Short mmCIF file of C-alpha atoms in Angstrom, two decimals:
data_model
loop_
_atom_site.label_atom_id
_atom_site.label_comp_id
_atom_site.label_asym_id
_atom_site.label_seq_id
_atom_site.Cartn_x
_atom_site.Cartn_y
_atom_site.Cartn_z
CA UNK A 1 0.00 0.00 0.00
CA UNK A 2 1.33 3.32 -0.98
CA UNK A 3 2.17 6.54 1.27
CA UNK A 4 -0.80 8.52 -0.26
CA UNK A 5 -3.08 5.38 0.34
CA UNK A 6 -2.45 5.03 4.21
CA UNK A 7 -2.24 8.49 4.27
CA UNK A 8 -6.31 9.10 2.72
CA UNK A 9 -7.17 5.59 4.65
CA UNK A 10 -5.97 7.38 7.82
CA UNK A 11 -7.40 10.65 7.14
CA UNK A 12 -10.90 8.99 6.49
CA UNK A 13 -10.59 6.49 9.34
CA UNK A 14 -10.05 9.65 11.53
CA UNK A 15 -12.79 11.96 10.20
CA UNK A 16 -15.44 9.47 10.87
CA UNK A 17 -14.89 10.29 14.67
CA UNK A 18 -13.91 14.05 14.07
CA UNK A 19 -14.78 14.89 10.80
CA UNK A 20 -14.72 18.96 9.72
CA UNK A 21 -17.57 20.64 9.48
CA UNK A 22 -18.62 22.08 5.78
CA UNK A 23 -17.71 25.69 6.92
CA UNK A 24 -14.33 24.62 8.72
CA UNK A 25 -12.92 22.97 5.25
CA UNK A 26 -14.39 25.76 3.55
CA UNK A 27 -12.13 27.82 5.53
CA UNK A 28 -8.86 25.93 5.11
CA UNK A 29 -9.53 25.63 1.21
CA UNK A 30 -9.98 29.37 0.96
CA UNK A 31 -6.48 29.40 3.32
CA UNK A 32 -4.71 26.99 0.69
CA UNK A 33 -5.77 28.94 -2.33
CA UNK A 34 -4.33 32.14 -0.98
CA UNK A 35 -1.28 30.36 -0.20
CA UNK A 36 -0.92 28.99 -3.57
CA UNK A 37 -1.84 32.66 -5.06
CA UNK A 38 1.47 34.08 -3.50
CA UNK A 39 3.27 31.28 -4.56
CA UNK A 40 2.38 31.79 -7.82
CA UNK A 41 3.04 35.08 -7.95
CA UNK A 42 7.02 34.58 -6.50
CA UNK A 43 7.34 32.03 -9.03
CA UNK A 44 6.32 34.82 -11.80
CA UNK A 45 8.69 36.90 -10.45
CA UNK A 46 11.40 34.74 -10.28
CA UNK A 47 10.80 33.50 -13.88
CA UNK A 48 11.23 37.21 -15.04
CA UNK A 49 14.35 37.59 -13.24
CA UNK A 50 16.09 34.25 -14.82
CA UNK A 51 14.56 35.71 -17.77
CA UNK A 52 16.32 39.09 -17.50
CA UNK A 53 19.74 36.96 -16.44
CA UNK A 54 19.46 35.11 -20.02
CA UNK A 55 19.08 37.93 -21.86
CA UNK A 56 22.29 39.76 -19.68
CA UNK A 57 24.42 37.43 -20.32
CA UNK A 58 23.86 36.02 -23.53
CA UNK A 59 25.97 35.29 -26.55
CA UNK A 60 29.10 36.54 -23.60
CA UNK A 61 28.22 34.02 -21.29
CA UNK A 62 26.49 30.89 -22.25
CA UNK A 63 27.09 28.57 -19.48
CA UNK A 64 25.63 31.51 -17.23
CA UNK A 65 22.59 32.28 -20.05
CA UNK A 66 21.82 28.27 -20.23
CA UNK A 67 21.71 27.74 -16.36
CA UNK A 68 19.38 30.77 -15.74
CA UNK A 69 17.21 29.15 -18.59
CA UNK A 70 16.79 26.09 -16.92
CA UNK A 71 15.76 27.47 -13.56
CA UNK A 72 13.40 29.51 -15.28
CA UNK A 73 12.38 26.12 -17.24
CA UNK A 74 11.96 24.48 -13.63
CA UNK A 75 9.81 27.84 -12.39
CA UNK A 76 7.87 27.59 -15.30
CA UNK A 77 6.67 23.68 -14.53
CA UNK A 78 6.13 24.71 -10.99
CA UNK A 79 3.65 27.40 -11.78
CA UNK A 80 1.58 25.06 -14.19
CA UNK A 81 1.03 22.36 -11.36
CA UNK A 82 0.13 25.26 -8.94
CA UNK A 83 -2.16 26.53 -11.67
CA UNK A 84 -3.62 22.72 -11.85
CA UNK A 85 -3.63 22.25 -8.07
CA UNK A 86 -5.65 25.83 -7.70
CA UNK A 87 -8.27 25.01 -10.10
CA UNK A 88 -9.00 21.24 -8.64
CA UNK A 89 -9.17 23.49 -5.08
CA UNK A 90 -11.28 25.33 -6.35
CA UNK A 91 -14.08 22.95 -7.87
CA UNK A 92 -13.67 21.49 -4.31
CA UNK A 93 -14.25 24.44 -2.93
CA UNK A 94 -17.15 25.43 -4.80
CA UNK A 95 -18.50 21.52 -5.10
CA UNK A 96 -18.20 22.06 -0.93
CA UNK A 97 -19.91 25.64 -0.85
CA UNK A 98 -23.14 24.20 -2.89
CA UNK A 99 -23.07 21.17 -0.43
CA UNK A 100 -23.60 23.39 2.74
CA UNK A 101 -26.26 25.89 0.81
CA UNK A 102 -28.18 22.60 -0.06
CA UNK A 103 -28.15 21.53 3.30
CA UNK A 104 -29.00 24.41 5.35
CA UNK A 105 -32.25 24.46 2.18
CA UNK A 106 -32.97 21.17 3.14
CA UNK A 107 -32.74 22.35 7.02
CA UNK A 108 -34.63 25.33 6.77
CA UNK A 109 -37.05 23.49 4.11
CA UNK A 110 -37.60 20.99 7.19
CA UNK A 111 -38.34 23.59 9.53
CA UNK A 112 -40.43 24.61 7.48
CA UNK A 113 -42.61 22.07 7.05
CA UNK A 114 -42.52 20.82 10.94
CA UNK A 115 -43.96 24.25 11.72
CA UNK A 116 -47.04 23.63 8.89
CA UNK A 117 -47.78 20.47 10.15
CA UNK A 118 -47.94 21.74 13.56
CA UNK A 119 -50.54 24.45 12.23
CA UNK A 120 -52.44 21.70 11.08
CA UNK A 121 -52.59 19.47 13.65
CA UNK A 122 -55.59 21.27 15.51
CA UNK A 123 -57.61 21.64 12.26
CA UNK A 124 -59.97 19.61 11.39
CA UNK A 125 -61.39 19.21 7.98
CA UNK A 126 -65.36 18.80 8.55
CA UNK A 127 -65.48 21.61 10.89
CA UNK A 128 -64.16 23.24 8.12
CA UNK A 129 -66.51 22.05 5.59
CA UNK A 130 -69.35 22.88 8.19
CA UNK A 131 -67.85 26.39 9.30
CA UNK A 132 -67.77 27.25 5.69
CA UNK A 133 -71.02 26.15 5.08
CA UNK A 134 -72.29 28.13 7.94
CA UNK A 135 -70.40 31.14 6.31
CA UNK A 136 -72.18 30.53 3.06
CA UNK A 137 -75.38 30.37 5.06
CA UNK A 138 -74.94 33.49 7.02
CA UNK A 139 -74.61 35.53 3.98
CA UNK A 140 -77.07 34.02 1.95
CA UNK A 141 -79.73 35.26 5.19
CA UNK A 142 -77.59 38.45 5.23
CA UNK A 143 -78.43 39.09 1.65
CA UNK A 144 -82.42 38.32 1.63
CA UNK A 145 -82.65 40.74 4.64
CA UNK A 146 -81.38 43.43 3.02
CA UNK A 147 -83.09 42.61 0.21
CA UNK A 148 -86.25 42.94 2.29
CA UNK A 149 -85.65 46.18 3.96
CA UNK A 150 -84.71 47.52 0.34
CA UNK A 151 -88.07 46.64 -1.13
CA UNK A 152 -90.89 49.12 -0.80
CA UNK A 153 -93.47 48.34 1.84
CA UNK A 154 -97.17 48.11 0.29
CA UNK A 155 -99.35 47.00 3.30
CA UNK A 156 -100.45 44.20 1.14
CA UNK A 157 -102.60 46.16 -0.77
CA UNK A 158 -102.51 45.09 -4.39
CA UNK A 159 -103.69 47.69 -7.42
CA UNK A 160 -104.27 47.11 -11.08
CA UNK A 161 -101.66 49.30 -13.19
CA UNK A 162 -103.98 49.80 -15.81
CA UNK A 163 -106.66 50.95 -14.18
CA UNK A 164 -104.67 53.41 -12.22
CA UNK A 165 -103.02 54.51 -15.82
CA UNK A 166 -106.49 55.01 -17.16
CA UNK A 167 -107.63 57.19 -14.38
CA UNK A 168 -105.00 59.25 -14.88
CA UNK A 169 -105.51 59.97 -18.81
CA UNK A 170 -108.87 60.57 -17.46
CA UNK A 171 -108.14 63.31 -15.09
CA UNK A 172 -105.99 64.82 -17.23
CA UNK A 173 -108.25 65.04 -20.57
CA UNK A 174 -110.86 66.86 -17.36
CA UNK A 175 -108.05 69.34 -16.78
CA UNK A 176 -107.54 70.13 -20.33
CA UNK A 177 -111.53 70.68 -21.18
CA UNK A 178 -111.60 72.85 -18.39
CA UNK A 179 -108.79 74.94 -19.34
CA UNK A 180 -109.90 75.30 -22.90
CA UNK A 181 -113.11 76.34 -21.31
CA UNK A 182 -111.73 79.28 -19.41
CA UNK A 183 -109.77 80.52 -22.43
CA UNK A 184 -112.54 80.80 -24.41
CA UNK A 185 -111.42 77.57 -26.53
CA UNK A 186 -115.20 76.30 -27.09
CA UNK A 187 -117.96 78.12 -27.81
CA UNK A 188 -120.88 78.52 -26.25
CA UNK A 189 -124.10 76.10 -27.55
CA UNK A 190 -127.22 78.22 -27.96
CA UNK A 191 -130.20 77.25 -25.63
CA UNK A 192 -133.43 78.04 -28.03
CA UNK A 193 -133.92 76.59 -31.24
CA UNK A 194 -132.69 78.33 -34.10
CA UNK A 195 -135.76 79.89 -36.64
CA UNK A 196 -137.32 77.34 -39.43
CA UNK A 197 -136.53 77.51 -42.71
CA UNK A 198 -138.94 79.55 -45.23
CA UNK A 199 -140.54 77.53 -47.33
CA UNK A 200 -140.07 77.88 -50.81
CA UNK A 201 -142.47 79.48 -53.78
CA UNK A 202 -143.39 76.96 -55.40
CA UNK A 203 -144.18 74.61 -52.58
CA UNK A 204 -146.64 77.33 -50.92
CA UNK A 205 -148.37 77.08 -54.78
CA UNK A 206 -148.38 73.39 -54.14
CA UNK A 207 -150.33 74.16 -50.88
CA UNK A 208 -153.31 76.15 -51.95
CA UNK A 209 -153.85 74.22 -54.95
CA UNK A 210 -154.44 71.28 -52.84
CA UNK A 211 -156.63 73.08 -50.24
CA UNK A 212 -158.68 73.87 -53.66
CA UNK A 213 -159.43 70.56 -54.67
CA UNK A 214 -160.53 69.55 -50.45
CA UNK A 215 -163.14 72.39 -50.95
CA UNK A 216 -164.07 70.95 -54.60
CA UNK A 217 -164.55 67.65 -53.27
CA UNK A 218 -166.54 68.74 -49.98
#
């Protein structure tokens, strides 16, 4: 079994009985990553300054050029697996942070639904139906009473319409007649009869030549 082996078999052997918490690995990720940023940024450094050394002493002194080249070479390899080891940090990191939010979710999620069952517990579902219906009931009485006291009280005395309607036209063709009467609208009818006709010429000749033949005949 290799070093690394015992040395994760030991590490998980021990953090079943004291294992970090989500936040406390959190915290010692975020503490590697910064350590890891400052190396890389020494090793930067360093790589310009074997850079610059090259450059100094090139063509004049090789040996000097071609040894500052290789430590730059060796900087150079050390920065990539730092770059490497900060990335897989960092999806651990990250893979860790989304582990805790779902958690305390699920937690408060939990609580959550504890605290609705314990508002439920005292309800009861038919005295709900049977509250509601006496809701439904109270406002259906509420509703004819007003109705009621809205309606127009008659006594219980009943009338035909029509009659009533012809009444009226009745009393108001009276008003009108009498109206017309005191402006002078209709004349006045005469009381004696008016004077007969004369009777014509020739039915007065008519006349007495009949009374002629009576006398003949007596």
């Amino acid at each position: 079994m290799s070093k690394i082996s015992k040395f994760f078999k030991g590490s998980s052997n021990s953090s079943k009985k004291h294992g970090p918490t989500p936040q406390e690995a959190i915290h010692k990720l975020r503490e590697t990553e910064e350590m890891l940023t400052k190396k890389q940024e020494y090793l930067e450094k360093r790589i310009e300054q074997e850079l610059t050394t090259a450059k100094k002493h090139g063509t004049k002194n090789k040996r000097a050029a071609l040894q500052a080249l290789k430590r730059k070479k060796r900087f150079e390899q050390q920065l990539s697996q730092i770059d490497g080891t900060l990335s897989t940090i960092e999806f651990q990191r990250e893979a860790l942070e989304n582990a805790n939010t779902n958690t305390e979710v699920l937690k408060n999620m939990s609580y959550a639904a504890k605290a609705i069952k314990s508002a439920h517990e005292n309800m009861d579902l038919d005295k709900i139906d049977s509250l509601m219906q006496d809701i439904t009931e109270q406002q259906e009485i509420a509703q004819e009473i007003s109705d009621a006291i809205s309606r127009p009280a008659g006594f219980g005395e009943e009338f035909d319409e029509d009659e009533l309607l012809a009444e009226l036209e009745d009393l108001e063709q009276e008003d009108l007649d009498r109206h017309l009467v005191t402006a002078g609208g209709l004349p006045n009818v005469p009381s004696s009869s008016l004077p007969s006709r004369p009777a014509s010429k020739k039915k007065v000749e008519v006349d007495e030549d009949m009374e002629q033949l009576a006398a003949w005949a007596s």
